[in-house]
Tab-separated table of N, CA and C and ligand atoms in Angstrom:
chain	number	residue	atom	x	y	z
K	11	UNK	N	2.965	57.297	-7.284
K	11	UNK	CA	2.630	56.398	-6.176
K	11	UNK	C	3.711	56.497	-5.099
K	12	UNK	N	3.309	56.273	-3.859
K	12	UNK	CA	4.268	56.411	-2.759
K	12	UNK	C	3.955	55.390	-1.670
K	13	UNK	N	5.039	54.921	-1.057
K	13	UNK	CA	4.881	54.044	0.110
K	13	UNK	C	4.754	54.956	1.320
K	14	UNK	N	3.681	54.786	2.078
K	14	UNK	CA	3.415	55.677	3.214
K	14	UNK	C	3.607	54.887	4.518
K	15	UNK	N	3.979	55.572	5.618
K	15	UNK	CA	4.141	54.860	6.899
K	15	UNK	C	2.802	54.302	7.398
K	16	UNK	N	2.860	53.113	7.956
K	16	UNK	CA	1.646	52.456	8.492
K	16	UNK	C	1.567	52.727	9.995
K	17	UNK	N	0.407	53.218	10.441
K	17	UNK	CA	0.211	53.485	11.877
K	17	UNK	C	0.192	52.171	12.638
K	18	UNK	N	0.759	52.204	13.833
K	18	UNK	CA	0.830	51.000	14.673
K	18	UNK	C	0.103	51.266	15.991
K	19	UNK	N	-0.706	50.278	16.439
K	19	UNK	CA	-1.403	50.376	17.732
K	19	UNK	C	-0.367	50.510	18.841
K	20	UNK	N	-0.665	51.274	19.896
K	20	UNK	CA	-1.933	51.922	20.237
K	20	UNK	C	-2.079	53.358	19.715
K	21	UNK	N	-1.744	53.661	18.490
K	21	UNK	CA	-1.953	55.001	17.931
K	21	UNK	C	-3.454	55.333	17.956
K	22	UNK	N	-3.806	56.466	18.578
K	22	UNK	CA	-5.223	56.823	18.778
K	22	UNK	C	-5.971	56.999	17.453
K	23	UNK	N	-5.237	57.344	16.376
K	23	UNK	CA	-5.915	57.544	15.083
K	23	UNK	C	-6.564	56.265	14.578
K	24	UNK	N	-6.025	55.106	14.992
K	24	UNK	CA	-6.601	53.825	14.541
K	24	UNK	C	-7.965	53.550	15.173
K	25	UNK	N	-8.292	54.303	16.241
K	25	UNK	CA	-9.561	54.062	16.947
K	25	UNK	C	-10.689	54.956	16.434
K	26	UNK	N	-10.386	55.842	15.461
K	26	UNK	CA	-11.444	56.745	14.985
K	26	UNK	C	-12.264	56.095	13.874
K	27	UNK	N	-13.503	56.632	13.735
K	27	UNK	CA	-14.405	56.140	12.690
K	27	UNK	C	-14.109	56.914	11.401
K	28	UNK	N	-13.928	56.210	10.309
K	28	UNK	CA	-13.603	56.869	9.032
K	28	UNK	C	-14.861	57.426	8.376
K	29	UNK	N	-14.675	58.499	7.602
K	29	UNK	CA	-15.814	59.198	6.969
K	29	UNK	C	-16.061	58.670	5.564
K	30	UNK	N	-17.350	58.630	5.143
K	30	UNK	CA	-17.631	58.192	3.773
K	30	UNK	C	-17.037	59.145	2.742
K	31	UNK	N	-16.712	58.614	1.577
K	31	UNK	CA	-16.362	59.441	0.429
K	31	UNK	C	-17.670	60.054	-0.065
K	32	UNK	N	-17.719	61.379	-0.121
K	32	UNK	CA	-18.946	62.072	-0.553
K	32	UNK	C	-18.885	62.257	-2.063
K	33	UNK	N	-19.979	61.932	-2.752
K	33	UNK	CA	-20.034	62.142	-4.204
K	33	UNK	C	-19.220	61.100	-4.950
K	34	UNK	N	-18.602	61.566	-6.039
K	34	UNK	CA	-17.939	60.617	-6.949
K	34	UNK	C	-16.533	60.254	-6.457
K	35	UNK	N	-16.028	59.161	-6.992
K	35	UNK	CA	-14.625	58.788	-6.767
K	35	UNK	C	-13.779	59.647	-7.717
K	36	UNK	N	-12.873	60.420	-7.142
K	36	UNK	CA	-12.089	61.383	-7.930
K	36	UNK	C	-10.656	60.873	-8.137
K	37	UNK	N	-9.914	61.610	-8.938
K	37	UNK	CA	-8.500	61.260	-9.147
K	37	UNK	C	-7.722	61.313	-7.831
K	38	UNK	N	-8.140	62.228	-6.937
K	38	UNK	CA	-7.454	62.308	-5.634
K	38	UNK	C	-7.665	61.012	-4.831
K	39	UNK	N	-8.903	60.481	-4.873
K	39	UNK	CA	-9.157	59.195	-4.201
K	39	UNK	C	-8.340	58.085	-4.865
K	40	UNK	N	-8.267	58.138	-6.204
K	40	UNK	CA	-7.510	57.096	-6.925
K	40	UNK	C	-6.017	57.179	-6.574
K	41	UNK	N	-5.509	58.414	-6.392
K	41	UNK	CA	-4.086	58.551	-5.990
K	41	UNK	C	-3.886	57.948	-4.604
K	42	UNK	N	-4.857	58.181	-3.703
K	42	UNK	CA	-4.769	57.589	-2.363
K	42	UNK	C	-4.796	56.056	-2.465
K	43	UNK	N	-5.704	55.514	-3.304
K	43	UNK	CA	-5.779	54.047	-3.450
K	43	UNK	C	-4.481	53.492	-4.026
K	44	UNK	N	-3.858	54.227	-4.961
K	44	UNK	CA	-2.577	53.778	-5.534
K	44	UNK	C	-1.499	53.728	-4.439
K	45	UNK	N	-1.459	54.775	-3.609
K	45	UNK	CA	-0.480	54.798	-2.502
K	45	UNK	C	-0.755	53.658	-1.516
K	46	UNK	N	-2.037	53.438	-1.227
K	46	UNK	CA	-2.389	52.363	-0.278
K	46	UNK	C	-1.941	51.009	-0.813
K	47	UNK	N	-2.170	50.789	-2.115
K	47	UNK	CA	-1.809	49.488	-2.694
K	47	UNK	C	-0.295	49.289	-2.655
K	48	UNK	N	0.435	50.339	-3.006
K	48	UNK	CA	1.896	50.226	-2.998
K	48	UNK	C	2.398	49.976	-1.571
K	49	UNK	N	1.794	50.659	-0.615
K	49	UNK	CA	2.160	50.489	0.799
K	49	UNK	C	1.863	49.053	1.255
K	50	UNK	N	0.685	48.547	0.836
K	50	UNK	CA	0.292	47.180	1.215
K	50	UNK	C	1.228	46.134	0.604
K	51	UNK	N	1.577	46.295	-0.684
K	51	UNK	CA	2.484	45.328	-1.334
K	51	UNK	C	3.862	45.359	-0.669
K	52	UNK	N	4.293	46.554	-0.292
K	52	UNK	CA	5.622	46.710	0.299
K	52	UNK	C	5.690	46.074	1.687
K	53	UNK	N	4.564	46.058	2.421
K	53	UNK	CA	4.591	45.699	3.858
K	53	UNK	C	5.204	44.317	4.148
K	54	UNK	N	4.789	43.164	3.567
K	54	UNK	CA	3.666	42.996	2.660
K	54	UNK	C	2.423	42.579	3.433
K	55	UNK	N	1.261	42.855	2.796
K	55	UNK	CA	-0.008	42.447	3.381
K	55	UNK	C	-0.991	42.099	2.282
K	56	UNK	N	-2.187	41.697	2.710
K	56	UNK	CA	-3.227	41.312	1.740
K	56	UNK	C	-4.378	42.316	1.742
K	57	UNK	N	-4.343	43.264	2.682
K	57	UNK	CA	-5.399	44.277	2.740
K	57	UNK	C	-4.867	45.508	3.452
K	58	UNK	N	-5.542	46.638	3.252
K	58	UNK	CA	-5.163	47.868	3.973
K	58	UNK	C	-6.348	48.818	3.943
K	59	UNK	N	-6.637	49.424	5.084
K	59	UNK	CA	-7.673	50.463	5.170
K	59	UNK	C	-6.975	51.818	5.208
K	60	UNK	N	-7.634	52.848	4.658
K	60	UNK	CA	-6.994	54.162	4.521
K	60	UNK	C	-6.514	54.702	5.875
K	61	UNK	N	-7.264	54.429	6.932
K	61	UNK	CA	-6.867	54.972	8.237
K	61	UNK	C	-5.512	54.414	8.685
K	62	UNK	N	-5.130	53.253	8.148
K	62	UNK	CA	-3.831	52.679	8.544
K	62	UNK	C	-2.663	53.529	8.030
K	63	UNK	N	-2.941	54.395	7.026
K	63	UNK	CA	-1.899	55.370	6.640
K	63	UNK	C	-2.343	56.794	7.042
K	64	UNK	N	-3.279	56.851	7.996
K	64	UNK	CA	-3.643	58.138	8.592
K	64	UNK	C	-4.716	58.914	7.859
K	65	UNK	N	-5.397	58.281	6.883
K	65	UNK	CA	-6.452	58.972	6.117
K	65	UNK	C	-7.813	58.419	6.553
K	66	UNK	N	-8.604	59.219	7.297
K	66	UNK	CA	-9.852	58.682	7.863
K	66	UNK	C	-11.007	58.646	6.851
K	67	UNK	N	-10.814	57.928	5.753
K	67	UNK	CA	-11.834	57.792	4.705
K	67	UNK	C	-12.205	56.323	4.552
K	68	UNK	N	-13.452	56.060	4.099
K	68	UNK	CA	-13.930	54.673	4.009
K	68	UNK	C	-13.449	54.064	2.684
K	69	UNK	N	-12.162	53.789	2.658
K	69	UNK	CA	-11.502	53.230	1.475
K	69	UNK	C	-10.603	52.071	1.927
K	70	UNK	N	-10.675	50.983	1.145
K	70	UNK	CA	-9.899	49.759	1.440
K	70	UNK	C	-9.262	49.284	0.138
K	71	UNK	N	-8.060	48.730	0.230
K	71	UNK	CA	-7.494	47.995	-0.907
K	71	UNK	C	-7.172	46.574	-0.445
K	72	UNK	N	-7.082	45.671	-1.412
K	72	UNK	CA	-6.860	44.256	-1.071
K	72	UNK	C	-6.269	43.549	-2.283
K	73	UNK	N	-5.465	42.530	-2.046
K	73	UNK	CA	-5.027	41.639	-3.125
K	73	UNK	C	-4.816	40.267	-2.503
K	74	UNK	N	-5.649	39.327	-2.911
K	74	UNK	CA	-5.608	37.985	-2.310
K	74	UNK	C	-4.906	36.986	-3.229
K	75	UNK	N	-4.239	37.477	-4.270
K	75	UNK	CA	-3.552	36.563	-5.195
K	75	UNK	C	-2.395	35.868	-4.473
K	76	UNK	N	-2.163	34.614	-4.829
K	76	UNK	CA	-1.051	33.858	-4.241
K	76	UNK	C	0.283	34.383	-4.765
K	77	UNK	N	1.357	33.881	-4.125
K	77	UNK	CA	2.716	34.367	-4.424
K	77	UNK	C	3.066	34.245	-5.918
K	78	UNK	N	2.633	33.116	-6.530
K	78	UNK	CA	3.021	32.879	-7.926
K	78	UNK	C	1.923	33.264	-8.905
K	79	UNK	N	0.923	33.966	-8.429
K	79	UNK	CA	-0.184	34.375	-9.312
K	79	UNK	C	-0.016	35.838	-9.717
K	80	UNK	N	-0.616	36.240	-10.848
K	80	UNK	CA	-0.559	37.662	-11.206
K	80	UNK	C	-1.286	38.516	-10.166
K	81	UNK	N	-0.860	39.752	-10.020
K	81	UNK	CA	-1.492	40.659	-9.058
K	81	UNK	C	-2.972	40.807	-9.384
K	82	UNK	N	-3.785	40.931	-8.333
K	82	UNK	CA	-5.236	41.069	-8.527
K	82	UNK	C	-5.770	42.097	-7.525
K	83	UNK	N	-5.401	43.391	-7.745
K	83	UNK	CA	-5.827	44.409	-6.774
K	83	UNK	C	-7.327	44.625	-6.789
K	84	UNK	N	-7.872	44.852	-5.596
K	84	UNK	CA	-9.296	45.191	-5.462
K	84	UNK	C	-9.355	46.498	-4.672
K	85	UNK	N	-10.342	47.307	-5.006
K	85	UNK	CA	-10.502	48.628	-4.384
K	85	UNK	C	-11.947	48.763	-3.917
K	86	UNK	N	-12.114	49.250	-2.717
K	86	UNK	CA	-13.450	49.364	-2.129
K	86	UNK	C	-13.631	50.779	-1.588
K	87	UNK	N	-14.621	51.485	-2.104
K	87	UNK	CA	-14.948	52.824	-1.594
K	87	UNK	C	-16.341	52.737	-0.978
K	88	UNK	N	-16.486	53.223	0.235
K	88	UNK	CA	-17.761	53.170	0.980
K	88	UNK	C	-18.365	51.766	1.003
K	89	UNK	N	-17.570	50.751	1.373
K	89	UNK	CA	-18.137	49.387	1.377
K	89	UNK	C	-19.206	49.231	2.459
K	90	UNK	N	-20.202	48.418	2.124
K	90	UNK	CA	-21.259	48.079	3.113
K	90	UNK	C	-21.453	46.576	3.075
K	91	UNK	N	-21.697	45.983	4.233
K	91	UNK	CA	-22.093	44.571	4.269
K	91	UNK	C	-23.612	44.562	4.282
K	92	UNK	N	-24.216	43.979	3.238
K	92	UNK	CA	-25.677	44.023	3.136
K	92	UNK	C	-26.313	42.732	3.660
K	93	UNK	N	-25.490	41.706	3.875
K	93	UNK	CA	-25.990	40.448	4.451
K	93	UNK	C	-24.813	39.687	5.020
K	94	UNK	N	-25.004	39.021	6.170
K	94	UNK	CA	-23.955	38.137	6.686
K	94	UNK	C	-24.557	36.805	7.094
K	95	UNK	N	-23.807	35.745	6.923
K	95	UNK	CA	-24.313	34.395	7.244
K	95	UNK	C	-24.383	34.201	8.756
K	96	UNK	N	-25.280	33.285	9.176
K	96	UNK	CA	-25.301	32.903	10.603
K	96	UNK	C	-24.098	32.030	10.921
K	97	UNK	N	-23.666	31.284	9.900
K	97	UNK	CA	-22.493	30.421	10.107
K	97	UNK	C	-21.267	31.295	10.359
K	98	UNK	N	-20.500	30.962	11.396
K	98	UNK	CA	-19.254	31.699	11.647
K	98	UNK	C	-18.077	30.739	11.506
K	99	UNK	N	-16.911	31.296	11.194
K	99	UNK	CA	-15.702	30.472	11.030
K	99	UNK	C	-14.542	31.191	11.692
K	100	UNK	N	-13.646	30.432	12.358
K	100	UNK	CA	-12.448	31.078	12.918
K	100	UNK	C	-11.351	31.170	11.851
K	101	UNK	N	-10.514	32.205	11.950
K	101	UNK	CA	-9.348	32.329	11.066
K	101	UNK	C	-8.257	33.025	11.869
K	102	UNK	N	-7.037	32.570	11.722
K	102	UNK	CA	-5.942	33.205	12.460
K	102	UNK	C	-5.540	34.492	11.735
K	103	UNK	N	-5.898	35.629	12.320
K	103	UNK	CA	-5.690	36.918	11.667
K	103	UNK	C	-4.396	37.591	12.135
K	104	UNK	N	-3.902	38.459	11.265
K	104	UNK	CA	-2.782	39.342	11.596
K	104	UNK	C	-3.184	40.733	11.164
K	105	UNK	N	-2.357	41.724	11.447
K	105	UNK	CA	-2.685	43.101	11.049
K	105	UNK	C	-1.390	43.893	10.968
K	106	UNK	N	-1.239	44.655	9.902
K	106	UNK	CA	-0.019	45.444	9.730
K	106	UNK	C	0.093	46.518	10.808
K	107	UNK	N	-1.030	46.883	11.437
K	107	UNK	CA	-1.021	47.886	12.509
K	107	UNK	C	-0.878	47.238	13.890
K	108	UNK	N	-0.807	45.909	13.913
K	108	UNK	CA	-0.616	45.165	15.175
K	108	UNK	C	0.475	44.129	14.885
K	109	UNK	N	1.706	44.575	14.609
K	109	UNK	CA	2.720	43.673	14.081
K	109	UNK	C	3.073	42.528	15.031
K	110	UNK	N	3.300	41.373	14.421
K	110	UNK	CA	3.798	40.172	15.124
K	110	UNK	C	2.811	39.576	16.123
K	111	UNK	N	1.533	39.928	16.001
K	111	UNK	CA	0.504	39.327	16.861
K	111	UNK	C	-0.477	38.611	15.916
K	112	UNK	N	-0.778	37.376	16.218
K	112	UNK	CA	-1.709	36.585	15.389
K	112	UNK	C	-2.631	35.845	16.333
K	113	UNK	N	-3.909	35.828	16.027
K	113	UNK	CA	-4.828	35.025	16.852
K	113	UNK	C	-6.102	34.745	16.071
K	114	UNK	N	-6.826	33.713	16.538
K	114	UNK	CA	-8.075	33.327	15.883
K	114	UNK	C	-9.187	34.323	16.183
K	115	UNK	N	-9.898	34.716	15.132
K	115	UNK	CA	-11.104	35.545	15.288
K	115	UNK	C	-12.230	34.814	14.566
K	116	UNK	N	-13.392	34.753	15.196
K	116	UNK	CA	-14.577	34.145	14.549
K	116	UNK	C	-15.387	35.241	13.896
K	117	UNK	N	-15.734	35.038	12.632
K	117	UNK	CA	-16.568	36.004	11.905
K	117	UNK	C	-17.548	35.246	11.032
K	118	UNK	N	-18.609	35.930	10.550
K	118	UNK	CA	-19.508	35.278	9.588
K	118	UNK	C	-18.700	34.708	8.411
K	119	UNK	N	-19.061	33.469	8.003
K	119	UNK	CA	-18.282	32.761	6.980
K	119	UNK	C	-18.505	33.342	5.589
K	120	UNK	N	-19.644	34.019	5.411
K	120	UNK	CA	-20.052	34.444	4.075
K	120	UNK	C	-20.769	35.786	4.237
K	121	UNK	N	-20.389	36.766	3.423
K	121	UNK	CA	-21.082	38.068	3.460
K	121	UNK	C	-21.395	38.529	2.041
K	122	UNK	N	-22.397	39.389	1.922
K	122	UNK	CA	-22.683	40.071	0.650
K	122	UNK	C	-22.331	41.537	0.831
K	123	UNK	N	-21.647	42.078	-0.167
K	123	UNK	CA	-21.088	43.430	-0.080
K	123	UNK	C	-21.640	44.343	-1.149
K	124	UNK	N	-21.666	45.630	-0.836
K	124	UNK	CA	-21.893	46.652	-1.868
K	124	UNK	C	-20.818	47.732	-1.683
K	125	UNK	N	-20.222	48.174	-2.763
K	125	UNK	CA	-19.167	49.184	-2.681
K	125	UNK	C	-18.988	49.859	-4.034
K	126	UNK	N	-18.210	50.940	-4.045
K	126	UNK	CA	-17.794	51.535	-5.325
K	126	UNK	C	-16.365	51.077	-5.604
K	127	UNK	N	-16.091	50.795	-6.873
K	127	UNK	CA	-14.746	50.345	-7.243
K	127	UNK	C	-13.860	51.539	-7.647
K	128	UNK	N	-12.690	51.245	-8.162
K	128	UNK	CA	-11.696	52.273	-8.537
K	128	UNK	C	-12.294	53.291	-9.499
K	129	UNK	N	-13.199	52.817	-10.355
K	129	UNK	CA	-13.810	53.712	-11.354
K	129	UNK	C	-15.105	54.354	-10.869
K	130	UNK	N	-15.461	54.109	-9.616
K	130	UNK	CA	-16.662	54.726	-9.057
K	130	UNK	C	-17.939	53.982	-9.399
K	131	UNK	N	-17.782	52.771	-9.986
K	131	UNK	CA	-18.985	51.974	-10.301
K	131	UNK	C	-19.432	51.215	-9.058
K	132	UNK	N	-20.765	51.095	-8.887
K	132	UNK	CA	-21.278	50.339	-7.743
K	132	UNK	C	-21.252	48.852	-8.081
K	133	UNK	N	-20.719	48.062	-7.134
K	133	UNK	CA	-20.566	46.622	-7.328
K	133	UNK	C	-21.254	45.923	-6.162
K	134	UNK	N	-21.947	44.806	-6.469
K	134	UNK	CA	-22.480	43.955	-5.393
K	134	UNK	C	-21.874	42.576	-5.588
K	135	UNK	N	-21.457	41.968	-4.502
K	135	UNK	CA	-20.644	40.763	-4.643
K	135	UNK	C	-20.752	39.906	-3.386
K	136	UNK	N	-20.572	38.582	-3.559
K	136	UNK	CA	-20.510	37.646	-2.427
K	136	UNK	C	-19.056	37.460	-2.022
K	137	UNK	N	-18.815	37.340	-0.754
K	137	UNK	CA	-17.448	37.053	-0.291
K	137	UNK	C	-17.470	35.831	0.627
K	138	UNK	N	-16.570	34.881	0.326
K	138	UNK	CA	-16.394	33.660	1.124
K	138	UNK	C	-14.924	33.553	1.499
K	139	UNK	N	-14.627	32.587	2.341
K	139	UNK	CA	-13.245	32.201	2.646
K	139	UNK	C	-12.394	33.436	3.036
K	140	UNK	N	-11.148	33.497	2.522
K	140	UNK	CA	-10.256	34.582	2.943
K	140	UNK	C	-10.802	35.954	2.540
K	141	UNK	N	-11.533	36.019	1.430
K	141	UNK	CA	-12.126	37.301	1.015
K	141	UNK	C	-13.097	37.795	2.098
K	142	UNK	N	-13.919	36.897	2.619
K	142	UNK	CA	-14.884	37.284	3.669
K	142	UNK	C	-14.147	37.713	4.942
K	143	UNK	N	-13.093	36.981	5.291
K	143	UNK	CA	-12.316	37.325	6.501
K	143	UNK	C	-11.697	38.705	6.339
K	144	UNK	N	-11.027	38.893	5.188
K	144	UNK	CA	-10.239	40.112	4.993
K	144	UNK	C	-11.141	41.351	4.897
K	145	UNK	N	-12.262	41.250	4.167
K	145	UNK	CA	-13.109	42.452	4.035
K	145	UNK	C	-13.720	42.825	5.393
K	146	UNK	N	-14.060	41.814	6.210
K	146	UNK	CA	-14.634	42.141	7.528
K	146	UNK	C	-13.561	42.755	8.438
K	147	UNK	N	-12.341	42.221	8.353
K	147	UNK	CA	-11.223	42.791	9.128
K	147	UNK	C	-10.989	44.248	8.712
K	148	UNK	N	-10.966	44.486	7.392
K	148	UNK	CA	-10.686	45.850	6.908
K	148	UNK	C	-11.851	46.788	7.232
K	149	UNK	N	-13.086	46.290	7.137
K	149	UNK	CA	-14.237	47.150	7.460
K	149	UNK	C	-14.272	47.472	8.951
K	150	UNK	N	-13.753	46.585	9.780
K	150	UNK	CA	-13.598	46.924	11.205
K	150	UNK	C	-12.696	48.149	11.359
K	151	UNK	N	-11.610	48.213	10.561
K	151	UNK	CA	-10.714	49.386	10.653
K	151	UNK	C	-11.498	50.682	10.414
K	152	UNK	N	-12.488	50.634	9.511
K	152	UNK	CA	-13.260	51.851	9.199
K	152	UNK	C	-14.077	52.308	10.404
K	153	UNK	N	-14.334	51.364	11.323
K	153	UNK	CA	-15.092	51.695	12.550
K	153	UNK	C	-14.157	51.926	13.741
K	154	UNK	N	-12.854	51.882	13.501
K	154	UNK	CA	-11.897	52.060	14.606
K	154	UNK	C	-11.720	50.805	15.444
K	155	UNK	N	-12.025	49.657	14.835
K	155	UNK	CA	-11.928	48.381	15.566
K	155	UNK	C	-10.747	47.579	15.010
K	156	UNK	N	-9.922	47.041	15.919
K	156	UNK	CA	-8.786	46.193	15.533
K	156	UNK	C	-9.128	44.740	15.837
K	157	UNK	N	-8.441	43.796	15.173
K	157	UNK	CA	-8.818	42.391	15.408
K	157	UNK	C	-8.589	42.006	16.860
K	158	UNK	N	-7.640	42.653	17.532
K	158	UNK	CA	-7.399	42.311	18.948
K	158	UNK	C	-8.587	42.729	19.830
K	159	UNK	N	-9.448	43.635	19.315
K	159	UNK	CA	-10.651	44.010	20.074
K	159	UNK	C	-11.653	42.855	20.133
K	160	UNK	N	-11.460	41.843	19.267
K	160	UNK	CA	-12.346	40.663	19.291
K	160	UNK	C	-11.820	39.590	20.246
K	161	UNK	N	-10.627	39.803	20.799
K	161	UNK	CA	-10.029	38.791	21.686
K	161	UNK	C	-10.448	39.051	23.141
K	162	UNK	N	-10.105	38.135	24.026
K	162	UNK	CA	-10.388	38.345	25.452
K	162	UNK	C	-9.588	39.556	25.937
K	163	UNK	N	-10.035	40.138	27.048
K	163	UNK	CA	-9.323	41.300	27.590
K	163	UNK	C	-7.866	40.940	27.905
K	164	UNK	N	-7.672	39.742	28.439
K	164	UNK	CA	-6.311	39.322	28.806
K	164	UNK	C	-5.416	39.281	27.556
K	165	UNK	N	-5.941	38.640	26.480
K	165	UNK	CA	-5.134	38.537	25.247
K	165	UNK	C	-4.871	39.922	24.642
K	166	UNK	N	-5.892	40.782	24.667
K	166	UNK	CA	-5.743	42.123	24.077
K	166	UNK	C	-4.703	42.936	24.855
K	167	UNK	N	-4.796	42.861	26.198
K	167	UNK	CA	-3.858	43.642	27.010
K	167	UNK	C	-2.435	43.102	26.867
K	168	UNK	N	-2.316	41.785	26.738
K	168	UNK	CA	-0.989	41.188	26.530
K	168	UNK	C	-0.413	41.674	25.202
K	169	UNK	N	-1.270	41.693	24.161
K	169	UNK	CA	-0.818	42.132	22.831
K	169	UNK	C	-0.373	43.597	22.894
K	170	UNK	N	-1.162	44.441	23.547
K	170	UNK	CA	-0.824	45.874	23.608
K	170	UNK	C	0.462	46.103	24.402
K	171	UNK	N	0.642	45.307	25.463
K	171	UNK	CA	1.893	45.416	26.254
K	171	UNK	C	3.096	45.077	25.375
K	172	UNK	N	2.918	44.001	24.566
K	172	UNK	CA	4.004	43.564	23.679
K	172	UNK	C	4.337	44.670	22.655
K	173	UNK	N	3.295	45.316	22.114
K	173	UNK	CA	3.505	46.381	21.123
K	173	UNK	C	4.222	47.577	21.747
K	174	UNK	N	3.789	47.940	22.984
K	174	UNK	CA	4.420	49.096	23.653
K	174	UNK	C	5.881	48.797	23.972
K	175	UNK	N	6.153	47.543	24.371
K	175	UNK	CA	7.529	47.147	24.699
K	175	UNK	C	8.396	47.211	23.440
K	176	UNK	N	7.844	46.713	22.317
K	176	UNK	CA	8.595	46.726	21.054
K	176	UNK	C	8.891	48.159	20.651
K	177	UNK	N	7.900	49.051	20.841
K	177	UNK	CA	8.100	50.460	20.469
K	177	UNK	C	9.173	51.101	21.353
K	178	UNK	N	9.155	50.778	22.666
K	178	UNK	CA	10.141	51.348	23.594
K	178	UNK	C	11.547	50.887	23.215
K	179	UNK	N	11.674	49.614	22.757
K	179	UNK	CA	12.999	49.092	22.382
K	179	UNK	C	13.513	49.769	21.122
K	180	UNK	N	12.571	50.157	20.236
K	180	UNK	CA	12.955	50.822	18.968
K	180	UNK	C	13.447	52.246	19.221
K	181	UNK	N	12.871	52.890	20.282
K	181	UNK	CA	13.132	54.331	20.485
K	181	UNK	C	14.554	54.600	20.959
D	217	K1U	O1	-3.373	45.286	8.420
D	217	K1U	C1	-4.236	44.810	7.710
D	217	K1U	O2	-5.399	45.122	7.823
D	217	K1U	C2	-3.806	43.820	6.665
D	217	K1U	C3	-3.870	42.374	7.121
D	217	K1U	C4	-5.106	41.764	6.528
D	217	K1U	C5	-5.574	40.478	7.112
D	217	K1U	C6	-4.745	39.378	7.243
D	217	K1U	C7	-5.222	38.193	7.759
D	217	K1U	C8	-6.532	38.089	8.132
D	217	K1U	C9	-7.350	39.184	8.024
D	217	K1U	C10	-6.874	40.372	7.489
D	217	K1U	C11	-2.613	41.695	6.602
D	217	K1U	O3	-2.362	41.677	5.450
D	217	K1U	S1	-1.575	40.917	7.757
D	217	K1U	C12	-0.289	40.186	6.736
D	217	K1U	C13	-0.743	38.985	5.987
D	217	K1U	O4	-1.780	38.429	6.249
D	217	K1U	C14	0.108	38.443	4.895
D	217	K1U	C15	1.327	38.978	4.588
D	217	K1U	C16	2.095	38.444	3.560
D	217	K1U	C17	1.643	37.369	2.846
D	217	K1U	C18	0.432	36.817	3.149
D	217	K1U	C19	-0.351	37.350	4.170
D	218	ZN	ZN1	-5.663	45.275	10.049
């Protein structure tokens, strides 16, 4: 397992659409998921899409366990949202690829998902609360969409200016 660098906006790779995993989930995909999980725990974060470490594949990892709870990693290969509620809820989101920016995003409060897990088994599941927020945020990454793309143009441009300034100060 390895901790990999996380891409930061406005890196153009974050805007690309990720490709489905074709066929079965292989050991190579599992090695990628292991690296993603280690990278996410190290950051730290609660979710990560493969494109955030530069791999344009439809793979997500997540762990929503609290600080004092045992680890509860989840793995999603080729996730699909098969139903979303009309009810929407705001949540103050963050993103490891948009560091130090947080803002409210409204999304469907409840979704039904289909995906393949770490072992390549197909799973169908309901997601509510933070699980619903996080899976929709991560699935946006698979489409090249960042949470700041859901904000007003003014807020998005302010966020991008802040990121570019932070990068210039680091250089
Ligand atoms: O970059 C990402 O996609 C991960 C992102 C996931 C997310 C957070 C909040 C709402 C929607 C999606 C993060 O993990 S940001 C960091 C974070 O939320 C966190 C970090 C440490 C402890 C608890 C939360
Ligand atoms: Zn994100």
